[in-house]
């Protein structure tokens, strides 16, 4: 083992990793990347089949994003966002608001006359305010705290309950874990968590809101598909129904698009597919094209204005992080959004979604495969119900790695979510490596 591997084993603690197993194996140490490919320090080449844990969009080492970061670096890397502003953070906020999910006309009607934001043209999004943080978990924390505090400012402090979905994953900070519904990840931390009502479907949500609607601050959802639950695709219409139920009972809607944002589901945001605008839109992972830790929580004028008051009123949103609005991250995000336009990323993606569909069908022929699922450019292959200790998903991914495709399983679910820029040939190679790995490991 080389000395870097030794040092890793001696000093590092990796996320979501059983370190005893880790220390028994030689780690893959990534040295460089290009497009959908990564190379390790031994020169071995891999296809990035899960987009570096669902973050990378336009590929590694993209010249446009590299240049934007370099140019920003020549100016300033970071200055505080507390009491100061900066150029790329302002430009990115304007850009995000301009592409935020557009409200259906009926949504617009639901706003009281005095809360109607200016209609710029036919496009209209009530999400007009951007609050920056660092990653998906913090984007969700911001939404939780803003929602709770909003109701205090609106004179309805009894609205302090949160509702989330069974199997939800919203991140690993304590507030986000409270919303989470995956026992394996979350149960150990119960003593730290606030109470959240978890519902399995629209009927259960309706029932909770009928009983406690006036006490609910917000309902959180991963739109169209739950990620860490094992890529579980929601029935069509659940998102729109959740919006409708929130409106009926006056609750705010938090759309956690940390995974689904920036094209993964085939549209820029998953919410677009059911014409839903949430009250909070949480963005991270793909925001910077997968380059830097930056997150944004978008919200409405109505929420923003509830926090306005005189200094003595103490209505300020007392929340923020040292690196809020980081210039390098914002420059990377602006460049990534420019690449969406320049490379027509979403248009180029549509045929690849069809190819992924065909490729997934071929997995169905394997005996070890129970089900395949797809939502846009997110694919999942669920293996049969192998027991936890059989490590079926882990073994398949380890073998796929030897065959040149990197991904991580969620239990027995194999995730296929390459960068959107992946070529048709690379996509085929990823699927071939995974199919062969399943055949060899789970005869
Ligand atoms: C839907 C969703 N929300 C939040 C998060 C947490 O994001 P992060 O790991 O950047 O904190 C994730 C991470 O996988 C996610 O899938």
Short mmCIF file of C-alpha atoms and ligand atoms in Angstrom, two decimals:
data_model
loop_
_atom_site.label_atom_id
_atom_site.label_comp_id
_atom_site.label_asym_id
_atom_site.label_seq_id
_atom_site.Cartn_x
_atom_site.Cartn_y
_atom_site.Cartn_z
CA UNK A 1 0.00 0.00 0.00
CA UNK A 2 1.38 3.43 -0.82
CA UNK A 3 1.97 6.03 1.83
CA UNK A 4 -1.11 8.10 0.94
CA UNK A 5 -3.30 5.07 1.58
CA UNK A 6 -1.49 4.46 4.88
CA UNK A 7 -2.06 8.05 5.93
CA UNK A 8 -5.72 7.84 4.94
CA UNK A 9 -6.13 4.74 7.09
CA UNK A 10 -4.29 6.33 9.96
CA UNK A 11 -6.01 9.72 10.06
CA UNK A 12 -9.29 9.86 8.16
CA UNK A 13 -12.86 9.06 9.05
CA UNK A 14 -15.04 8.77 5.93
CA UNK A 15 -18.76 9.58 5.79
CA UNK A 16 -21.36 6.78 5.79
CA UNK A 17 -18.49 4.28 5.90
CA UNK A 18 -17.80 1.33 8.21
CA UNK A 19 -14.23 2.27 8.91
CA UNK A 20 -13.17 -1.23 9.94
CA UNK A 21 -14.01 -2.50 6.46
CA UNK A 22 -12.45 0.59 4.93
CA UNK A 23 -9.17 0.08 6.75
CA UNK A 24 -9.03 -3.53 5.59
CA UNK A 25 -9.03 -2.50 1.94
CA UNK A 26 -6.88 -0.44 -0.32
CA UNK A 27 -8.69 2.86 -0.88
CA UNK A 28 -9.31 4.34 -4.31
CA UNK A 29 -7.63 7.74 -4.15
CA UNK A 30 -8.92 10.03 -6.88
CA UNK A 31 -6.25 12.13 -8.56
CA UNK A 32 -8.02 13.80 -11.48
CA UNK A 33 -11.17 13.94 -13.56
CA UNK A 34 -12.35 14.83 -17.03
CA UNK A 35 -15.97 14.84 -18.18
CA UNK A 36 -17.71 11.80 -16.72
CA UNK A 37 -14.38 10.09 -15.99
CA UNK A 38 -12.16 9.94 -12.91
CA UNK A 39 -8.63 8.57 -12.51
CA UNK A 40 -7.02 7.35 -9.32
CA UNK A 41 -3.44 7.80 -8.16
CA UNK A 42 -2.56 4.46 -9.78
CA UNK A 43 -3.75 5.74 -13.15
CA UNK A 44 -6.87 3.51 -13.20
CA UNK A 45 -9.81 5.01 -15.06
CA UNK A 46 -13.42 5.01 -13.85
CA UNK A 47 -16.77 6.27 -15.11
CA UNK A 48 -18.45 8.42 -12.47
CA UNK A 49 -21.72 6.49 -12.42
CA UNK A 50 -23.24 8.38 -9.49
CA UNK A 51 -21.94 11.84 -10.41
CA UNK A 52 -19.78 11.93 -7.27
CA UNK A 53 -22.72 11.36 -4.94
CA UNK A 54 -25.28 13.12 -7.14
CA UNK A 55 -23.41 16.42 -7.46
CA UNK A 56 -21.66 16.62 -10.83
CA UNK A 57 -23.63 18.02 -13.77
CA UNK A 58 -21.46 19.07 -16.73
CA UNK A 59 -18.48 16.83 -16.03
CA UNK A 60 -15.23 17.17 -14.13
CA UNK A 61 -12.61 19.70 -15.13
CA UNK A 62 -15.06 21.66 -17.28
CA UNK A 63 -13.14 24.52 -18.93
CA UNK A 64 -15.95 27.05 -18.51
CA UNK A 65 -16.41 26.41 -14.78
CA UNK A 66 -12.65 26.13 -14.19
CA UNK A 67 -12.13 29.50 -15.88
CA UNK A 68 -14.89 31.14 -13.83
CA UNK A 69 -13.38 29.93 -10.57
CA UNK A 70 -9.89 31.01 -11.65
CA UNK A 71 -11.13 34.44 -12.67
CA UNK A 72 -12.92 34.87 -9.35
CA UNK A 73 -9.85 33.64 -7.48
CA UNK A 74 -7.81 36.43 -9.04
CA UNK A 75 -10.25 38.91 -7.50
CA UNK A 76 -11.16 37.53 -4.07
CA UNK A 77 -11.89 34.02 -2.77
CA UNK A 78 -14.14 34.91 0.10
CA UNK A 79 -15.41 37.82 2.13
CA UNK A 80 -18.11 37.81 4.78
CA UNK A 81 -21.77 38.01 3.78
CA UNK A 82 -22.71 39.38 7.20
CA UNK A 83 -23.16 43.08 6.61
CA UNK A 84 -21.42 42.88 3.22
CA UNK A 85 -22.41 41.69 -0.21
CA UNK A 86 -20.43 40.47 -3.21
CA UNK A 87 -20.70 40.47 -6.98
CA UNK A 88 -21.21 36.77 -7.89
CA UNK A 89 -23.63 36.21 -4.99
CA UNK A 90 -25.85 39.04 -6.26
CA UNK A 91 -25.68 37.86 -9.85
CA UNK A 92 -26.40 34.27 -8.88
CA UNK A 93 -29.43 35.26 -6.77
CA UNK A 94 -30.90 37.13 -9.73
CA UNK A 95 -30.25 34.14 -11.99
CA UNK A 96 -31.76 31.61 -9.57
CA UNK A 97 -34.91 33.70 -9.15
CA UNK A 98 -35.21 33.96 -12.94
CA UNK A 99 -35.17 30.17 -13.38
CA UNK A 100 -37.15 29.19 -10.24
CA UNK A 101 -40.24 27.05 -10.86
CA UNK A 102 -43.03 29.13 -12.33
CA UNK A 103 -46.37 29.22 -10.52
CA UNK A 104 -49.45 27.82 -12.16
CA UNK A 105 -52.02 30.56 -12.75
CA UNK A 106 -54.17 29.07 -10.00
CA UNK A 107 -51.25 29.46 -7.58
CA UNK A 108 -51.07 33.13 -8.38
CA UNK A 109 -54.70 33.53 -7.46
CA UNK A 110 -54.07 32.01 -4.07
CA UNK A 111 -51.90 34.97 -3.02
CA UNK A 112 -53.71 37.92 -1.47
CA UNK A 113 -53.63 41.02 -3.71
CA UNK A 114 -51.03 42.82 -1.56
CA UNK A 115 -48.67 39.83 -1.65
CA UNK A 116 -48.56 39.54 -5.45
CA UNK A 117 -44.95 39.98 -6.52
CA UNK A 118 -44.27 42.00 -9.61
CA UNK A 119 -45.05 40.02 -12.75
CA UNK A 120 -42.03 40.58 -15.00
CA UNK A 121 -43.50 38.93 -18.07
CA UNK A 122 -45.45 35.77 -18.65
CA UNK A 123 -42.88 33.88 -16.56
CA UNK A 124 -43.51 34.34 -12.91
CA UNK A 125 -42.12 32.74 -9.80
CA UNK A 126 -43.11 33.77 -6.31
CA UNK A 127 -39.66 32.58 -5.17
CA UNK A 128 -37.96 35.95 -5.12
CA UNK A 129 -35.49 35.69 -2.22
CA UNK A 130 -32.31 33.65 -1.94
CA UNK A 131 -30.62 32.69 1.33
CA UNK A 132 -27.23 31.02 0.87
CA UNK A 133 -25.67 28.28 2.97
CA UNK A 134 -23.18 25.48 2.43
CA UNK A 135 -24.78 22.14 1.56
CA UNK A 136 -28.07 20.32 1.27
CA UNK A 137 -28.55 19.82 5.00
CA UNK A 138 -28.03 23.48 5.79
CA UNK A 139 -30.38 24.52 2.96
CA UNK A 140 -33.07 22.44 4.69
CA UNK A 141 -32.17 23.79 8.16
CA UNK A 142 -32.69 27.30 6.83
CA UNK A 143 -36.15 26.38 5.51
CA UNK A 144 -37.14 24.76 8.82
CA UNK A 145 -36.05 27.74 10.91
CA UNK A 146 -37.54 30.30 8.54
CA UNK A 147 -40.88 28.45 8.47
CA UNK A 148 -41.12 28.25 12.25
CA UNK A 149 -40.09 31.85 12.74
CA UNK A 150 -42.40 33.06 9.96
CA UNK A 151 -45.43 31.83 11.88
CA UNK A 152 -44.21 33.50 15.07
CA UNK A 153 -43.93 36.79 13.17
CA UNK A 154 -47.37 36.23 11.67
CA UNK A 155 -48.85 35.87 15.17
CA UNK A 156 -49.51 32.14 14.84
CA UNK A 157 -46.85 30.60 17.11
CA UNK A 158 -49.02 27.50 17.54
CA UNK A 159 -47.95 26.54 14.01
CA UNK A 160 -44.86 24.67 15.14
CA UNK A 161 -45.43 21.15 13.85
CA UNK A 162 -43.59 19.79 10.83
CA UNK A 163 -44.79 17.02 8.55
CA UNK A 164 -42.49 14.93 6.37
CA UNK A 165 -42.76 11.68 4.44
CA UNK A 166 -41.81 8.20 5.63
CA UNK A 167 -38.43 7.30 4.16
CA UNK A 168 -37.50 10.96 3.72
CA UNK A 169 -33.90 12.07 3.71
CA UNK A 170 -33.17 15.77 4.09
CA UNK A 171 -29.60 15.71 5.39
CA UNK A 172 -27.54 14.98 8.48
CA UNK A 173 -27.71 18.09 10.62
CA UNK A 174 -30.06 17.71 13.58
CA UNK A 175 -33.02 19.63 12.14
CA UNK A 176 -32.77 17.84 8.81
CA UNK A 177 -32.45 14.52 10.65
CA UNK A 178 -35.66 15.35 12.53
CA UNK A 179 -37.46 15.53 9.19
CA UNK A 180 -35.78 12.31 8.10
CA UNK A 181 -37.65 9.05 8.02
CA UNK A 182 -34.91 6.44 7.58
CA UNK A 183 -34.46 4.58 10.87
CA UNK A 184 -31.06 3.17 9.96
CA UNK A 185 -29.62 6.68 9.66
CA UNK A 186 -31.81 8.55 12.10
CA UNK A 187 -33.02 6.38 15.02
CA UNK A 188 -29.81 6.70 17.07
CA UNK A 189 -30.23 10.47 17.27
CA UNK A 190 -33.86 10.47 18.46
CA UNK A 191 -33.04 12.11 21.82
CA UNK A 192 -31.75 15.15 19.92
CA UNK A 193 -34.67 15.51 17.52
CA UNK A 194 -37.88 17.53 17.48
CA UNK A 195 -41.12 15.74 16.81
CA UNK A 196 -42.18 15.37 13.20
CA UNK A 197 -45.31 13.71 11.88
CA UNK A 198 -44.30 11.24 9.16
CA UNK A 199 -46.85 10.31 6.51
CA UNK A 200 -46.68 7.64 3.83
CA UNK A 201 -48.93 9.14 1.18
CA UNK A 202 -51.44 11.84 0.27
CA UNK A 203 -54.26 10.18 2.25
CA UNK A 204 -52.16 10.15 5.42
CA UNK A 205 -51.10 13.75 4.82
CA UNK A 206 -54.73 14.78 4.38
CA UNK A 207 -55.65 13.04 7.61
CA UNK A 208 -52.83 14.71 9.60
CA UNK A 209 -53.70 18.12 8.18
CA UNK A 210 -57.40 17.61 8.92
CA UNK A 211 -56.53 16.86 12.55
CA UNK A 212 -53.67 19.30 13.12
CA UNK A 213 -53.71 21.62 10.11
CA UNK A 214 -53.76 24.80 12.17
CA UNK A 215 -50.65 23.71 14.08
CA UNK A 216 -48.56 22.77 11.05
CA UNK A 217 -45.77 25.16 10.11
CA UNK A 218 -44.63 23.29 7.00
CA UNK A 219 -44.70 20.06 5.05
CA UNK A 220 -41.40 18.88 3.51
CA UNK A 221 -41.11 16.70 0.43
CA UNK A 222 -38.48 15.43 -1.97
CA UNK A 223 -40.34 16.19 -5.23
CA UNK A 224 -41.05 13.32 -7.67
CA UNK A 225 -38.53 10.91 -6.12
CA UNK A 226 -37.09 10.07 -2.70
CA UNK A 227 -33.33 9.66 -3.03
CA UNK A 228 -31.71 8.06 -0.02
CA UNK A 229 -34.85 5.98 0.61
CA UNK A 230 -33.64 3.96 -2.40
CA UNK A 231 -34.71 6.07 -5.38
CA UNK A 232 -38.43 5.63 -4.75
CA UNK A 233 -40.50 7.38 -7.39
CA UNK A 234 -43.64 9.04 -6.05
CA UNK A 235 -46.97 8.37 -7.74
CA UNK A 236 -47.69 11.09 -10.29
CA UNK A 237 -49.64 13.94 -8.76
CA UNK A 238 -48.45 13.48 -5.16
CA UNK A 239 -46.43 16.68 -5.28
CA UNK A 240 -49.31 18.75 -6.69
CA UNK A 241 -51.69 17.20 -4.16
CA UNK A 242 -49.26 18.05 -1.34
CA UNK A 243 -49.22 21.67 -2.55
CA UNK A 244 -53.02 21.69 -2.70
CA UNK A 245 -53.36 20.26 0.82
CA UNK A 246 -50.82 22.76 2.19
CA UNK A 247 -52.86 25.59 0.65
CA UNK A 248 -56.10 24.21 2.02
CA UNK A 249 -54.68 24.11 5.55
CA UNK A 250 -52.46 27.18 5.37
CA UNK A 251 -49.18 25.25 5.80
CA UNK A 252 -45.96 26.15 4.00
CA UNK A 253 -44.40 23.73 1.52
CA UNK A 254 -40.68 22.91 1.58
CA UNK A 255 -39.48 21.33 -1.67
CA UNK A 256 -36.13 19.69 -1.08
CA UNK A 257 -34.59 19.67 -4.56
CA UNK A 258 -31.08 19.05 -3.25
CA UNK A 259 -30.89 15.86 -5.31
CA UNK A 260 -33.48 16.54 -8.02
CA UNK A 261 -32.45 20.11 -8.87
CA UNK A 262 -30.47 21.10 -11.97
CA UNK A 263 -31.79 18.70 -14.53
CA UNK A 264 -31.61 15.33 -12.83
CA UNK A 265 -35.28 14.56 -13.42
CA UNK A 266 -35.21 15.87 -17.00
CA UNK A 267 -36.36 19.42 -16.21
CA UNK A 268 -34.34 22.09 -14.43
CA UNK A 269 -36.39 21.49 -11.27
CA UNK A 270 -38.63 18.53 -10.47
CA UNK A 271 -41.39 20.89 -9.25
CA UNK A 272 -41.89 22.08 -12.83
CA UNK A 273 -43.28 18.68 -13.82
CA UNK A 274 -46.32 19.15 -11.59
CA UNK A 275 -46.53 22.95 -11.99
CA UNK A 276 -45.82 23.43 -8.31
CA UNK A 277 -44.10 26.36 -6.67
CA UNK A 278 -43.12 25.66 -3.09
CA UNK A 279 -42.73 28.27 -0.36
CA UNK A 280 -39.15 27.08 0.12
CA UNK A 281 -36.95 25.57 -2.57
CA UNK A 282 -33.81 23.93 -1.18
CA UNK A 283 -30.89 23.65 -3.61
CA UNK A 284 -27.34 22.35 -3.21
CA UNK A 285 -25.39 19.43 -4.79
CA UNK A 286 -25.67 20.36 -8.51
CA UNK A 287 -25.92 24.10 -7.87
CA UNK A 288 -22.21 24.63 -8.57
CA UNK A 289 -22.12 21.92 -11.24
CA UNK A 290 -20.75 19.65 -8.53
CA UNK A 291 -17.67 21.77 -7.91
CA UNK A 292 -18.05 23.51 -4.57
CA UNK A 293 -20.11 23.29 -1.39
CA UNK A 294 -22.77 25.94 -1.86
CA UNK A 295 -26.49 25.84 -1.15
CA UNK A 296 -29.44 28.14 -1.56
CA UNK A 297 -32.87 28.28 0.04
CA UNK A 298 -35.28 30.25 -2.11
CA UNK A 299 -38.42 31.69 -0.58
CA UNK A 300 -41.27 34.09 -1.23
CA UNK A 301 -41.83 37.78 -0.62
CA UNK A 302 -44.49 36.77 1.89
CA UNK A 303 -41.97 34.88 4.05
CA UNK A 304 -39.28 37.53 3.59
CA UNK A 305 -41.55 40.41 4.51
CA UNK A 306 -42.67 38.73 7.75
CA UNK A 307 -39.09 39.20 8.96
CA UNK A 308 -39.03 42.94 8.22
CA UNK A 309 -39.35 45.34 11.11
CA UNK A 310 -37.48 47.92 13.11
CA UNK A 311 -34.16 46.90 14.65
CA UNK A 312 -35.74 46.83 18.13
CA UNK A 313 -38.44 44.43 16.94
CA UNK A 314 -35.74 41.74 16.70
CA UNK A 315 -37.44 40.12 13.75
CA UNK A 316 -34.07 39.50 12.10
CA UNK A 317 -33.41 35.98 10.81
CA UNK A 318 -30.63 35.12 13.25
CA UNK A 319 -28.92 32.48 11.17
CA UNK A 320 -25.85 32.30 8.94
CA UNK A 321 -22.54 30.63 8.33
CA UNK A 322 -18.98 31.88 7.97
CA UNK A 323 -18.93 30.97 4.29
CA UNK A 324 -22.42 32.19 3.39
CA UNK A 325 -22.42 33.57 -0.16
CA UNK A 326 -18.88 32.36 -0.87
CA UNK A 327 -17.60 34.02 -4.05
CA UNK A 328 -15.86 30.98 -5.53
CA UNK A 329 -18.97 28.84 -5.10
CA UNK A 330 -21.24 31.52 -6.57
CA UNK A 331 -18.89 32.00 -9.53
CA UNK A 332 -18.92 28.24 -10.16
CA UNK A 333 -22.74 28.18 -9.93
CA UNK A 334 -23.09 31.08 -12.37
CA UNK A 335 -20.78 29.31 -14.81
CA UNK A 336 -22.68 26.05 -14.42
CA UNK A 337 -25.97 27.80 -15.21
CA UNK A 338 -24.34 29.45 -18.23
CA UNK A 339 -23.21 26.02 -19.44
CA UNK A 340 -26.84 24.83 -19.24
CA UNK A 341 -27.64 27.47 -21.87
CA UNK A 342 -24.46 27.23 -23.96
CA UNK A 343 -24.44 23.45 -24.22
CA UNK A 344 -28.24 23.12 -24.23
CA UNK A 345 -27.79 20.60 -21.48
CA UNK A 346 -31.47 19.84 -20.94
CA UNK A 347 -32.17 19.41 -24.66
CA UNK A 348 -29.13 17.13 -25.05
CA UNK A 349 -30.29 15.12 -22.04
CA UNK A 350 -33.67 14.01 -23.41
CA UNK A 351 -32.41 11.23 -25.75
CA UNK A 352 -30.11 9.97 -22.98
CA UNK A 353 -33.14 9.58 -20.71
CA UNK A 354 -34.58 7.26 -23.38
CA UNK A 355 -31.32 5.31 -23.58
CA UNK A 356 -31.25 4.90 -19.82
CA UNK A 357 -34.80 3.55 -20.00
CA UNK A 358 -33.73 0.91 -22.55
CA UNK A 359 -30.61 0.05 -20.57
CA UNK A 360 -32.61 -0.38 -17.37
CA UNK A 361 -34.95 -2.80 -19.13
CA UNK A 362 -31.99 -5.07 -19.80
CA UNK A 363 -31.35 -5.32 -16.05
CA UNK A 364 -34.83 -6.82 -15.67
CA UNK A 365 -33.60 -9.94 -17.45
CA UNK A 366 -31.19 -10.68 -14.59
CA UNK A 367 -32.48 -13.11 -11.96
CA UNK A 368 -30.91 -11.15 -9.11
CA UNK A 369 -32.84 -7.99 -10.04
CA UNK A 370 -36.20 -7.41 -8.40
CA UNK A 371 -37.16 -4.06 -9.94
CA UNK A 372 -35.80 -1.12 -11.90
CA UNK A 373 -36.93 2.46 -11.39
CA UNK A 374 -36.34 5.68 -13.28
CA UNK A 375 -37.14 9.33 -12.87
CA UNK A 376 -35.64 11.41 -15.67
CA UNK A 377 -31.90 10.77 -15.65
CA UNK A 378 -31.95 9.00 -12.29
CA UNK A 379 -31.91 5.21 -12.56
CA UNK A 380 -32.09 2.57 -9.86
CA UNK A 381 -31.74 -1.19 -9.94
CA UNK A 382 -33.18 -2.96 -6.90
CA UNK A 383 -31.62 -6.32 -6.22
CA UNK A 384 -33.64 -9.12 -4.66
CA UNK A 385 -34.20 -9.07 -0.91
CA UNK A 386 -30.72 -10.18 0.06
CA UNK A 387 -30.09 -9.94 3.81
CA UNK A 388 -28.10 -6.95 5.10
CA UNK A 389 -25.11 -9.11 5.99
CA UNK A 390 -24.90 -10.48 2.42
CA UNK A 391 -23.68 -6.99 1.40
CA UNK A 392 -25.19 -7.60 -2.04
CA UNK A 393 -25.20 -3.94 -3.08
CA UNK A 394 -21.70 -3.35 -1.77
CA UNK A 395 -20.30 -6.42 -3.53
CA UNK A 396 -21.90 -5.43 -6.83
CA UNK A 397 -20.48 -1.91 -6.59
CA UNK A 398 -17.03 -3.19 -5.65
CA UNK A 399 -17.00 -5.48 -8.67
CA UNK A 400 -18.33 -2.67 -10.90
CA UNK A 401 -15.47 -0.53 -9.66
CA UNK A 402 -12.98 -3.14 -10.84
CA UNK A 403 -14.81 -3.04 -14.16
CA UNK A 404 -14.45 0.74 -14.33
CA UNK A 405 -17.74 2.19 -13.00
CA UNK A 406 -17.99 4.02 -9.67
CA UNK A 407 -21.25 4.14 -7.76
CA UNK A 408 -22.49 3.56 -4.21
CA UNK A 409 -25.41 1.35 -3.31
CA UNK A 410 -28.27 2.28 -1.00
CA UNK A 411 -28.69 -1.09 0.69
CA UNK A 412 -29.67 -3.40 -2.16
CA UNK A 413 -30.37 -0.57 -4.59
CA UNK A 414 -27.75 0.28 -7.21
CA UNK A 415 -27.87 3.91 -8.29
CA UNK A 416 -27.16 5.02 -11.87
CA UNK A 417 -26.93 8.80 -11.95
CA UNK A 418 -23.98 9.93 -14.06
CA UNK A 419 -23.21 13.58 -14.84
CA UNK A 420 -25.71 14.93 -17.37
CA UNK A 421 -22.83 15.32 -19.86
CA UNK A 422 -22.14 11.57 -19.98
CA UNK A 423 -21.92 10.33 -23.58
CA UNK A 424 -24.19 7.61 -24.93
CA UNK A 425 -21.19 5.30 -25.15
CA UNK A 426 -20.17 6.01 -21.55
CA UNK A 427 -23.72 5.44 -20.32
CA UNK A 428 -23.78 2.08 -22.09
CA UNK A 429 -20.43 1.14 -20.53
CA UNK A 430 -21.69 2.04 -17.05
CA UNK A 431 -24.74 -0.17 -17.49
CA UNK A 432 -22.68 -3.01 -18.97
CA UNK A 433 -20.24 -2.90 -16.03
CA UNK A 434 -23.09 -2.96 -13.53
CA UNK A 435 -24.92 -5.78 -15.29
CA UNK A 436 -21.76 -7.86 -15.41
CA UNK A 437 -21.04 -7.09 -11.75
CA UNK A 438 -24.53 -8.27 -10.76
CA UNK A 439 -24.16 -11.45 -12.81
CA UNK A 440 -20.77 -12.29 -11.36
CA UNK A 441 -21.48 -11.41 -7.73
CA UNK A 442 -25.05 -12.72 -7.41
CA UNK A 443 -25.16 -15.89 -9.45
C1 LIG B 1 -32.99 15.23 -0.91
C2 LIG B 1 -31.76 15.53 -0.12
N1 LIG B 1 -31.77 16.53 0.76
C3 LIG B 1 -30.69 16.86 1.47
C4 LIG B 1 -29.52 16.16 1.33
C5 LIG B 1 -28.31 16.52 2.15
O1 LIG B 1 -27.37 17.16 1.36
P1 LIG B 1 -25.86 17.32 1.85
O2 LIG B 1 -25.29 15.94 1.88
O3 LIG B 1 -25.24 18.20 0.83
O4 LIG B 1 -25.91 17.95 3.20
C6 LIG B 1 -29.46 15.10 0.42
C7 LIG B 1 -28.22 14.32 0.27
O5 LIG B 1 -28.17 13.28 -0.32
C8 LIG B 1 -30.61 14.77 -0.33
O6 LIG B 1 -30.61 13.76 -1.20
#
